[in-house]
Amino acid sequence: MSFSYRHRKVLIIIFLIVLGSISSLFYLYSNKKIFQKEKVKVVKKKVMISKKEDKVDEKKEENYEVKVDVKGEVINPGLYTLNSDLRVEDAINAAGGLTYNASTDVINLSKKLKDEMVIIIYSKAEVADFVKTKKEENIKIDKCKEGVGDVENDACIDSSNTENNDSSSTNAIVNLNTATKEDLMTISGIGDAKADSIIKYREEHGSFTSIEQLKEISGIGDSIYDKIKDHFTI
């Protein structure tokens, strides 16, 4: 009888030990999973913070200072240092705004600023003088881009985006050495003044030997040349 009692007592003790061990293992396993989850959350949070910092750094790199030269019909013409994420309109405001006689009909106010940019604001009389007839509507864009002297106006509307350009002028291929003034003006970007300049250059220097010689003509800078070069042959 006493043996049976002692036997049950031992079994109960063993059962309690096993139960305690299982409980301890389960507790440790649960805490390990919680710790791992917390660790994953911390890692994800660090990654998100790192990505946000990278984006901030990218924005800082993209935004830098540029110098722009604002001329013409503004209150205070001059050289201004502005952020690269600003627009032509902001440069005009920095120069004190427009004068009473100013016209922005041929100016793209939303164009982003770039270093060494020249912005020329014309008067209403100058813009009115650009256009003589409805047929010559695109001439005012070309006149705008000619700027003043050898300085090209970077703030002008892109003539390739205007509704006045027809398909025939876009697809024309013209021989620089034999083209008449009318032939030259079929090319988008070549107006009355530029056509005269090309013919004058041809008369003074002889036949063109390369298309790139167009850049030697006043009013035809790199940006205009890149748009018209594929429409010429020699």
mmCIF file of C-alpha atoms in Angstrom:
data_model
loop_
_atom_site.group_PDB
_atom_site.id
_atom_site.type_symbol
_atom_site.label_atom_id
_atom_site.label_comp_id
_atom_site.label_asym_id
_atom_site.label_seq_id
_atom_site.Cartn_x
_atom_site.Cartn_y
_atom_site.Cartn_z
ATOM 1 C CA MET A 1 0.000 0.000 0.000
ATOM 2 C CA SER A 2 2.819 2.349 1.002
ATOM 3 C CA PHE A 3 4.700 1.355 -2.153
ATOM 4 C CA SER A 4 1.704 2.311 -4.346
ATOM 5 C CA TYR A 5 1.503 5.709 -2.622
ATOM 6 C CA ARG A 6 5.170 6.395 -3.095
ATOM 7 C CA HIS A 7 4.883 5.319 -6.734
ATOM 8 C CA ARG A 8 2.049 7.765 -7.405
ATOM 9 C CA LYS A 9 3.967 10.532 -5.673
ATOM 10 C CA VAL A 10 6.990 9.950 -7.905
ATOM 11 C CA LEU A 11 4.782 9.927 -10.992
ATOM 12 C CA ILE A 12 3.150 13.196 -9.966
ATOM 13 C CA ILE A 13 6.555 14.825 -9.409
ATOM 14 C CA ILE A 14 7.792 13.583 -12.789
ATOM 15 C CA PHE A 15 4.599 14.844 -14.445
ATOM 16 C CA LEU A 16 5.004 18.259 -12.845
ATOM 17 C CA ILE A 17 8.653 18.434 -13.960
ATOM 18 C CA VAL A 18 7.734 17.495 -17.533
ATOM 19 C CA LEU A 19 4.855 19.977 -17.545
ATOM 20 C CA GLY A 20 7.146 22.705 -16.223
ATOM 21 C CA SER A 21 9.736 21.919 -18.873
ATOM 22 C CA ILE A 22 7.140 22.048 -21.658
ATOM 23 C CA SER A 23 5.803 25.356 -20.307
ATOM 24 C CA SER A 24 9.319 26.795 -20.172
ATOM 25 C CA LEU A 25 10.075 25.684 -23.735
ATOM 26 C CA PHE A 26 6.781 27.118 -25.008
ATOM 27 C CA TYR A 27 7.495 30.427 -23.207
ATOM 28 C CA LEU A 28 10.983 30.641 -24.688
ATOM 29 C CA TYR A 29 9.703 29.779 -28.201
ATOM 30 C CA SER A 30 6.930 32.394 -27.993
ATOM 31 C CA ASN A 31 9.346 35.061 -26.799
ATOM 32 C CA LYS A 32 11.779 34.164 -29.591
ATOM 33 C CA LYS A 33 9.063 34.638 -32.249
ATOM 34 C CA ILE A 34 8.034 37.968 -30.719
ATOM 35 C CA PHE A 35 11.683 39.060 -30.623
ATOM 36 C CA GLN A 36 12.163 38.044 -34.262
ATOM 37 C CA LYS A 37 9.020 39.962 -35.313
ATOM 38 C CA GLU A 38 10.201 43.040 -33.429
ATOM 39 C CA LYS A 39 13.606 42.675 -35.062
ATOM 40 C CA VAL A 40 11.992 42.504 -38.526
ATOM 41 C CA LYS A 41 9.922 45.604 -37.729
ATOM 42 C CA VAL A 42 13.045 47.468 -36.629
ATOM 43 C CA VAL A 43 14.888 46.424 -39.828
ATOM 44 C CA LYS A 44 11.919 47.499 -42.020
ATOM 45 C CA LYS A 45 11.717 50.813 -40.182
ATOM 46 C CA LYS A 46 15.438 51.395 -40.738
ATOM 47 C CA VAL A 47 15.066 50.587 -44.445
ATOM 48 C CA MET A 48 12.109 53.004 -44.769
ATOM 49 C CA ILE A 49 14.045 55.744 -42.974
ATOM 50 C CA SER A 50 17.047 55.069 -45.201
ATOM 51 C CA LYS A 51 14.891 55.334 -48.353
ATOM 52 C CA LYS A 52 13.372 58.612 -47.143
ATOM 53 C CA GLU A 53 16.863 59.994 -46.477
ATOM 54 C CA ASP A 54 17.961 58.910 -49.968
ATOM 55 C CA LYS A 55 14.979 60.720 -51.509
ATOM 56 C CA VAL A 56 15.767 63.855 -49.500
ATOM 57 C CA ASP A 57 19.405 63.671 -50.645
ATOM 58 C CA GLU A 58 18.274 63.248 -54.270
ATOM 59 C CA LYS A 59 16.056 66.330 -54.008
ATOM 60 C CA LYS A 60 18.934 68.293 -52.511
ATOM 61 C CA GLU A 61 21.192 67.231 -55.374
ATOM 62 C CA GLU A 62 18.580 68.146 -57.990
ATOM 63 C CA ASN A 63 17.952 71.604 -56.543
ATOM 64 C CA TYR A 64 20.941 73.887 -57.133
ATOM 65 C CA GLU A 65 21.605 77.562 -57.828
ATOM 66 C CA VAL A 66 21.675 78.976 -61.367
ATOM 67 C CA LYS A 67 22.465 82.401 -62.735
ATOM 68 C CA VAL A 68 20.022 83.879 -65.269
ATOM 69 C CA ASP A 69 20.222 87.136 -67.204
ATOM 70 C CA VAL A 70 16.861 88.920 -67.361
ATOM 71 C CA LYS A 71 16.638 91.669 -70.006
ATOM 72 C CA GLY A 72 14.087 93.885 -71.720
ATOM 73 C CA GLU A 73 10.727 94.994 -70.378
ATOM 74 C CA VAL A 74 11.200 94.218 -66.660
ATOM 75 C CA ILE A 75 11.477 96.703 -63.800
ATOM 76 C CA ASN A 76 15.025 95.763 -62.782
ATOM 77 C CA PRO A 77 16.951 94.021 -65.609
ATOM 78 C CA GLY A 78 20.092 92.209 -64.505
ATOM 79 C CA LEU A 79 21.800 88.979 -63.432
ATOM 80 C CA TYR A 80 19.945 86.940 -60.815
ATOM 81 C CA THR A 81 20.905 83.858 -58.790
ATOM 82 C CA LEU A 82 17.891 81.579 -58.344
ATOM 83 C CA ASN A 83 17.065 77.932 -57.570
ATOM 84 C CA SER A 84 17.057 75.529 -60.514
ATOM 85 C CA ASP A 85 13.519 74.319 -59.716
ATOM 86 C CA LEU A 86 12.053 77.764 -60.441
ATOM 87 C CA ARG A 87 10.437 78.954 -63.716
ATOM 88 C CA VAL A 88 10.790 81.863 -66.122
ATOM 89 C CA GLU A 89 7.888 83.567 -64.344
ATOM 90 C CA ASP A 90 9.863 83.458 -61.078
ATOM 91 C CA ALA A 91 12.877 85.066 -62.763
ATOM 92 C CA ILE A 92 10.644 87.879 -64.062
ATOM 93 C CA ASN A 93 9.259 88.406 -60.559
ATOM 94 C CA ALA A 94 12.791 88.471 -59.158
ATOM 95 C CA ALA A 95 13.543 91.260 -61.636
ATOM 96 C CA GLY A 96 10.702 93.339 -60.213
ATOM 97 C CA GLY A 97 7.988 92.115 -62.606
ATOM 98 C CA LEU A 98 6.881 93.312 -66.041
ATOM 99 C CA THR A 99 6.739 96.903 -67.206
ATOM 100 C CA TYR A 100 3.505 98.407 -68.537
ATOM 101 C CA ASN A 101 4.722 97.938 -72.116
ATOM 102 C CA ALA A 102 5.779 94.291 -71.693
ATOM 103 C CA SER A 103 4.318 91.424 -73.720
ATOM 104 C CA THR A 104 4.687 87.709 -72.905
ATOM 105 C CA ASP A 105 2.887 86.458 -76.023
ATOM 106 C CA VAL A 106 6.025 84.694 -77.266
ATOM 107 C CA ILE A 107 7.439 83.785 -73.840
ATOM 108 C CA ASN A 108 6.994 80.403 -72.139
ATOM 109 C CA LEU A 109 6.478 81.478 -68.519
ATOM 110 C CA SER A 110 6.453 77.871 -67.268
ATOM 111 C CA LYS A 111 9.867 76.973 -68.678
ATOM 112 C CA LYS A 112 12.319 75.751 -66.012
ATOM 113 C CA LEU A 113 15.417 77.804 -65.354
ATOM 114 C CA LYS A 114 18.911 76.637 -66.306
ATOM 115 C CA ASP A 115 22.351 78.073 -65.712
ATOM 116 C CA GLU A 116 23.485 80.877 -68.073
ATOM 117 C CA MET A 117 19.912 81.292 -69.346
ATOM 118 C CA VAL A 118 19.050 84.566 -71.110
ATOM 119 C CA ILE A 119 15.457 85.785 -70.718
ATOM 120 C CA ILE A 120 14.433 88.719 -72.926
ATOM 121 C CA ILE A 121 10.999 90.280 -72.406
ATOM 122 C CA TYR A 122 9.872 92.213 -75.471
ATOM 123 C CA SER A 123 7.589 95.240 -75.609
ATOM 124 C CA LYS A 124 4.095 95.076 -77.110
ATOM 125 C CA ALA A 125 5.316 97.140 -80.059
ATOM 126 C CA GLU A 126 8.217 94.743 -80.724
ATOM 127 C CA VAL A 127 5.974 91.679 -80.674
ATOM 128 C CA ALA A 128 3.398 93.406 -82.895
ATOM 129 C CA ASP A 129 6.202 94.198 -85.330
ATOM 130 C CA PHE A 130 7.215 90.518 -85.446
ATOM 131 C CA VAL A 131 4.012 89.566 -87.239
ATOM 132 C CA LYS A 132 3.072 91.271 -90.505
ATOM 133 C CA THR A 133 0.384 88.885 -91.785
ATOM 134 C CA LYS A 134 -1.401 85.762 -90.599
ATOM 135 C CA LYS A 135 0.707 83.715 -93.026
ATOM 136 C CA GLU A 136 3.859 84.862 -91.209
ATOM 137 C CA GLU A 137 2.616 83.962 -87.721
ATOM 138 C CA ASN A 138 5.623 81.707 -86.983
ATOM 139 C CA ILE A 139 8.042 84.552 -87.686
ATOM 140 C CA LYS A 140 7.367 86.060 -84.259
ATOM 141 C CA ILE A 141 8.654 82.847 -82.644
ATOM 142 C CA ASP A 142 11.811 82.949 -84.782
ATOM 143 C CA LYS A 143 12.265 86.632 -84.029
ATOM 144 C CA CYS A 144 11.926 85.873 -80.336
ATOM 145 C CA LYS A 145 14.662 83.241 -80.461
ATOM 146 C CA GLU A 146 17.047 85.523 -82.340
ATOM 147 C CA GLY A 147 17.358 87.547 -79.166
ATOM 148 C CA VAL A 148 19.591 90.606 -79.161
ATOM 149 C CA GLY A 149 22.755 90.585 -81.253
ATOM 150 C CA ASP A 150 24.426 87.183 -80.909
ATOM 151 C CA VAL A 151 22.575 86.364 -77.669
ATOM 152 C CA GLU A 152 19.793 83.818 -78.200
ATOM 153 C CA ASN A 153 16.594 84.133 -76.142
ATOM 154 C CA ASP A 154 16.175 80.813 -74.264
ATOM 155 C CA ALA A 155 12.752 81.690 -72.843
ATOM 156 C CA CYS A 156 10.793 81.635 -76.111
ATOM 157 C CA ILE A 157 7.924 79.301 -76.963
ATOM 158 C CA ASP A 158 9.092 76.264 -78.929
ATOM 159 C CA SER A 159 7.855 76.786 -82.488
ATOM 160 C CA SER A 160 7.578 73.010 -82.960
ATOM 161 C CA ASN A 161 4.687 73.070 -80.436
ATOM 162 C CA THR A 162 2.609 75.754 -82.166
ATOM 163 C CA GLU A 163 -0.454 75.002 -84.249
ATOM 164 C CA ASN A 164 0.883 77.163 -87.087
ATOM 165 C CA ASN A 165 3.428 74.575 -88.167
ATOM 166 C CA ASP A 166 1.975 72.489 -91.012
ATOM 167 C CA SER A 167 3.078 68.991 -92.037
ATOM 168 C CA SER A 168 4.740 70.159 -95.238
ATOM 169 C CA SER A 169 7.197 72.362 -93.343
ATOM 170 C CA THR A 170 7.917 69.610 -90.818
ATOM 171 C CA ASN A 171 8.867 67.012 -93.449
ATOM 172 C CA ALA A 172 10.644 69.259 -95.987
ATOM 173 C CA ILE A 173 14.260 68.567 -97.007
ATOM 174 C CA VAL A 174 15.960 71.617 -98.529
ATOM 175 C CA ASN A 175 19.310 71.990 -100.287
ATOM 176 C CA LEU A 176 21.217 74.778 -98.545
ATOM 177 C CA ASN A 177 23.161 75.681 -101.695
ATOM 178 C CA THR A 178 20.258 75.957 -104.137
ATOM 179 C CA ALA A 179 17.254 76.890 -101.958
ATOM 180 C CA THR A 180 15.395 80.129 -102.526
ATOM 181 C CA LYS A 181 14.177 82.253 -99.638
ATOM 182 C CA GLU A 182 10.716 80.703 -99.977
ATOM 183 C CA ASP A 183 12.240 77.196 -99.910
ATOM 184 C CA LEU A 184 14.156 77.965 -96.731
ATOM 185 C CA MET A 185 11.043 79.319 -95.022
ATOM 186 C CA THR A 186 9.251 75.992 -95.505
ATOM 187 C CA ILE A 187 11.454 74.641 -92.708
ATOM 188 C CA SER A 188 9.942 74.995 -89.249
ATOM 189 C CA GLY A 189 12.150 77.392 -87.309
ATOM 190 C CA ILE A 190 13.351 79.360 -90.339
ATOM 191 C CA GLY A 191 11.530 82.648 -90.681
ATOM 192 C CA ASP A 192 12.014 85.681 -92.882
ATOM 193 C CA ALA A 193 15.106 87.003 -91.074
ATOM 194 C CA LYS A 194 16.906 83.663 -90.845
ATOM 195 C CA ALA A 195 16.206 82.867 -94.505
ATOM 196 C CA ASP A 196 17.798 86.194 -95.494
ATOM 197 C CA SER A 197 20.770 85.485 -93.227
ATOM 198 C CA ILE A 198 21.352 82.061 -94.797
ATOM 199 C CA ILE A 199 21.271 83.486 -98.336
ATOM 200 C CA LYS A 200 23.582 86.346 -97.303
ATOM 201 C CA TYR A 201 26.031 83.884 -95.742
ATOM 202 C CA ARG A 202 25.957 81.802 -98.930
ATOM 203 C CA GLU A 203 26.686 84.881 -101.061
ATOM 204 C CA GLU A 204 29.580 85.994 -98.851
ATOM 205 C CA HIS A 205 31.197 82.615 -98.143
ATOM 206 C CA GLY A 206 30.212 80.510 -101.144
ATOM 207 C CA SER A 207 28.473 77.133 -101.084
ATOM 208 C CA PHE A 208 27.956 75.322 -97.797
ATOM 209 C CA THR A 209 30.359 72.421 -97.311
ATOM 210 C CA SER A 210 28.647 71.140 -94.153
ATOM 211 C CA ILE A 211 25.262 71.559 -92.477
ATOM 212 C CA GLU A 212 27.028 72.571 -89.255
ATOM 213 C CA GLN A 213 28.044 75.878 -90.866
ATOM 214 C CA LEU A 214 24.488 77.038 -90.085
ATOM 215 C CA LYS A 215 25.673 77.662 -86.510
ATOM 216 C CA GLU A 216 27.959 80.398 -87.845
ATOM 217 C CA ILE A 217 24.868 82.418 -88.790
ATOM 218 C CA SER A 218 23.605 84.955 -86.244
ATOM 219 C CA GLY A 219 20.416 83.775 -84.534
ATOM 220 C CA ILE A 220 21.038 80.054 -85.087
ATOM 221 C CA GLY A 221 22.311 78.659 -81.805
ATOM 222 C CA ASP A 222 22.757 75.034 -80.753
ATOM 223 C CA SER A 223 19.096 74.542 -79.759
ATOM 224 C CA ILE A 224 17.705 75.854 -83.074
ATOM 225 C CA TYR A 225 20.380 74.013 -85.060
ATOM 226 C CA ASP A 226 19.454 70.684 -83.451
ATOM 227 C CA LYS A 227 15.824 71.179 -84.555
ATOM 228 C CA ILE A 228 16.509 72.143 -88.174
ATOM 229 C CA LYS A 229 19.686 70.247 -89.130
ATOM 230 C CA ASP A 230 17.855 67.115 -90.303
ATOM 231 C CA HIS A 231 15.796 69.156 -92.775
ATOM 232 C CA PHE A 232 18.789 70.328 -94.816
ATOM 233 C CA THR A 233 21.124 68.771 -97.344
ATOM 234 C CA ILE A 234 24.067 70.137 -99.391
#
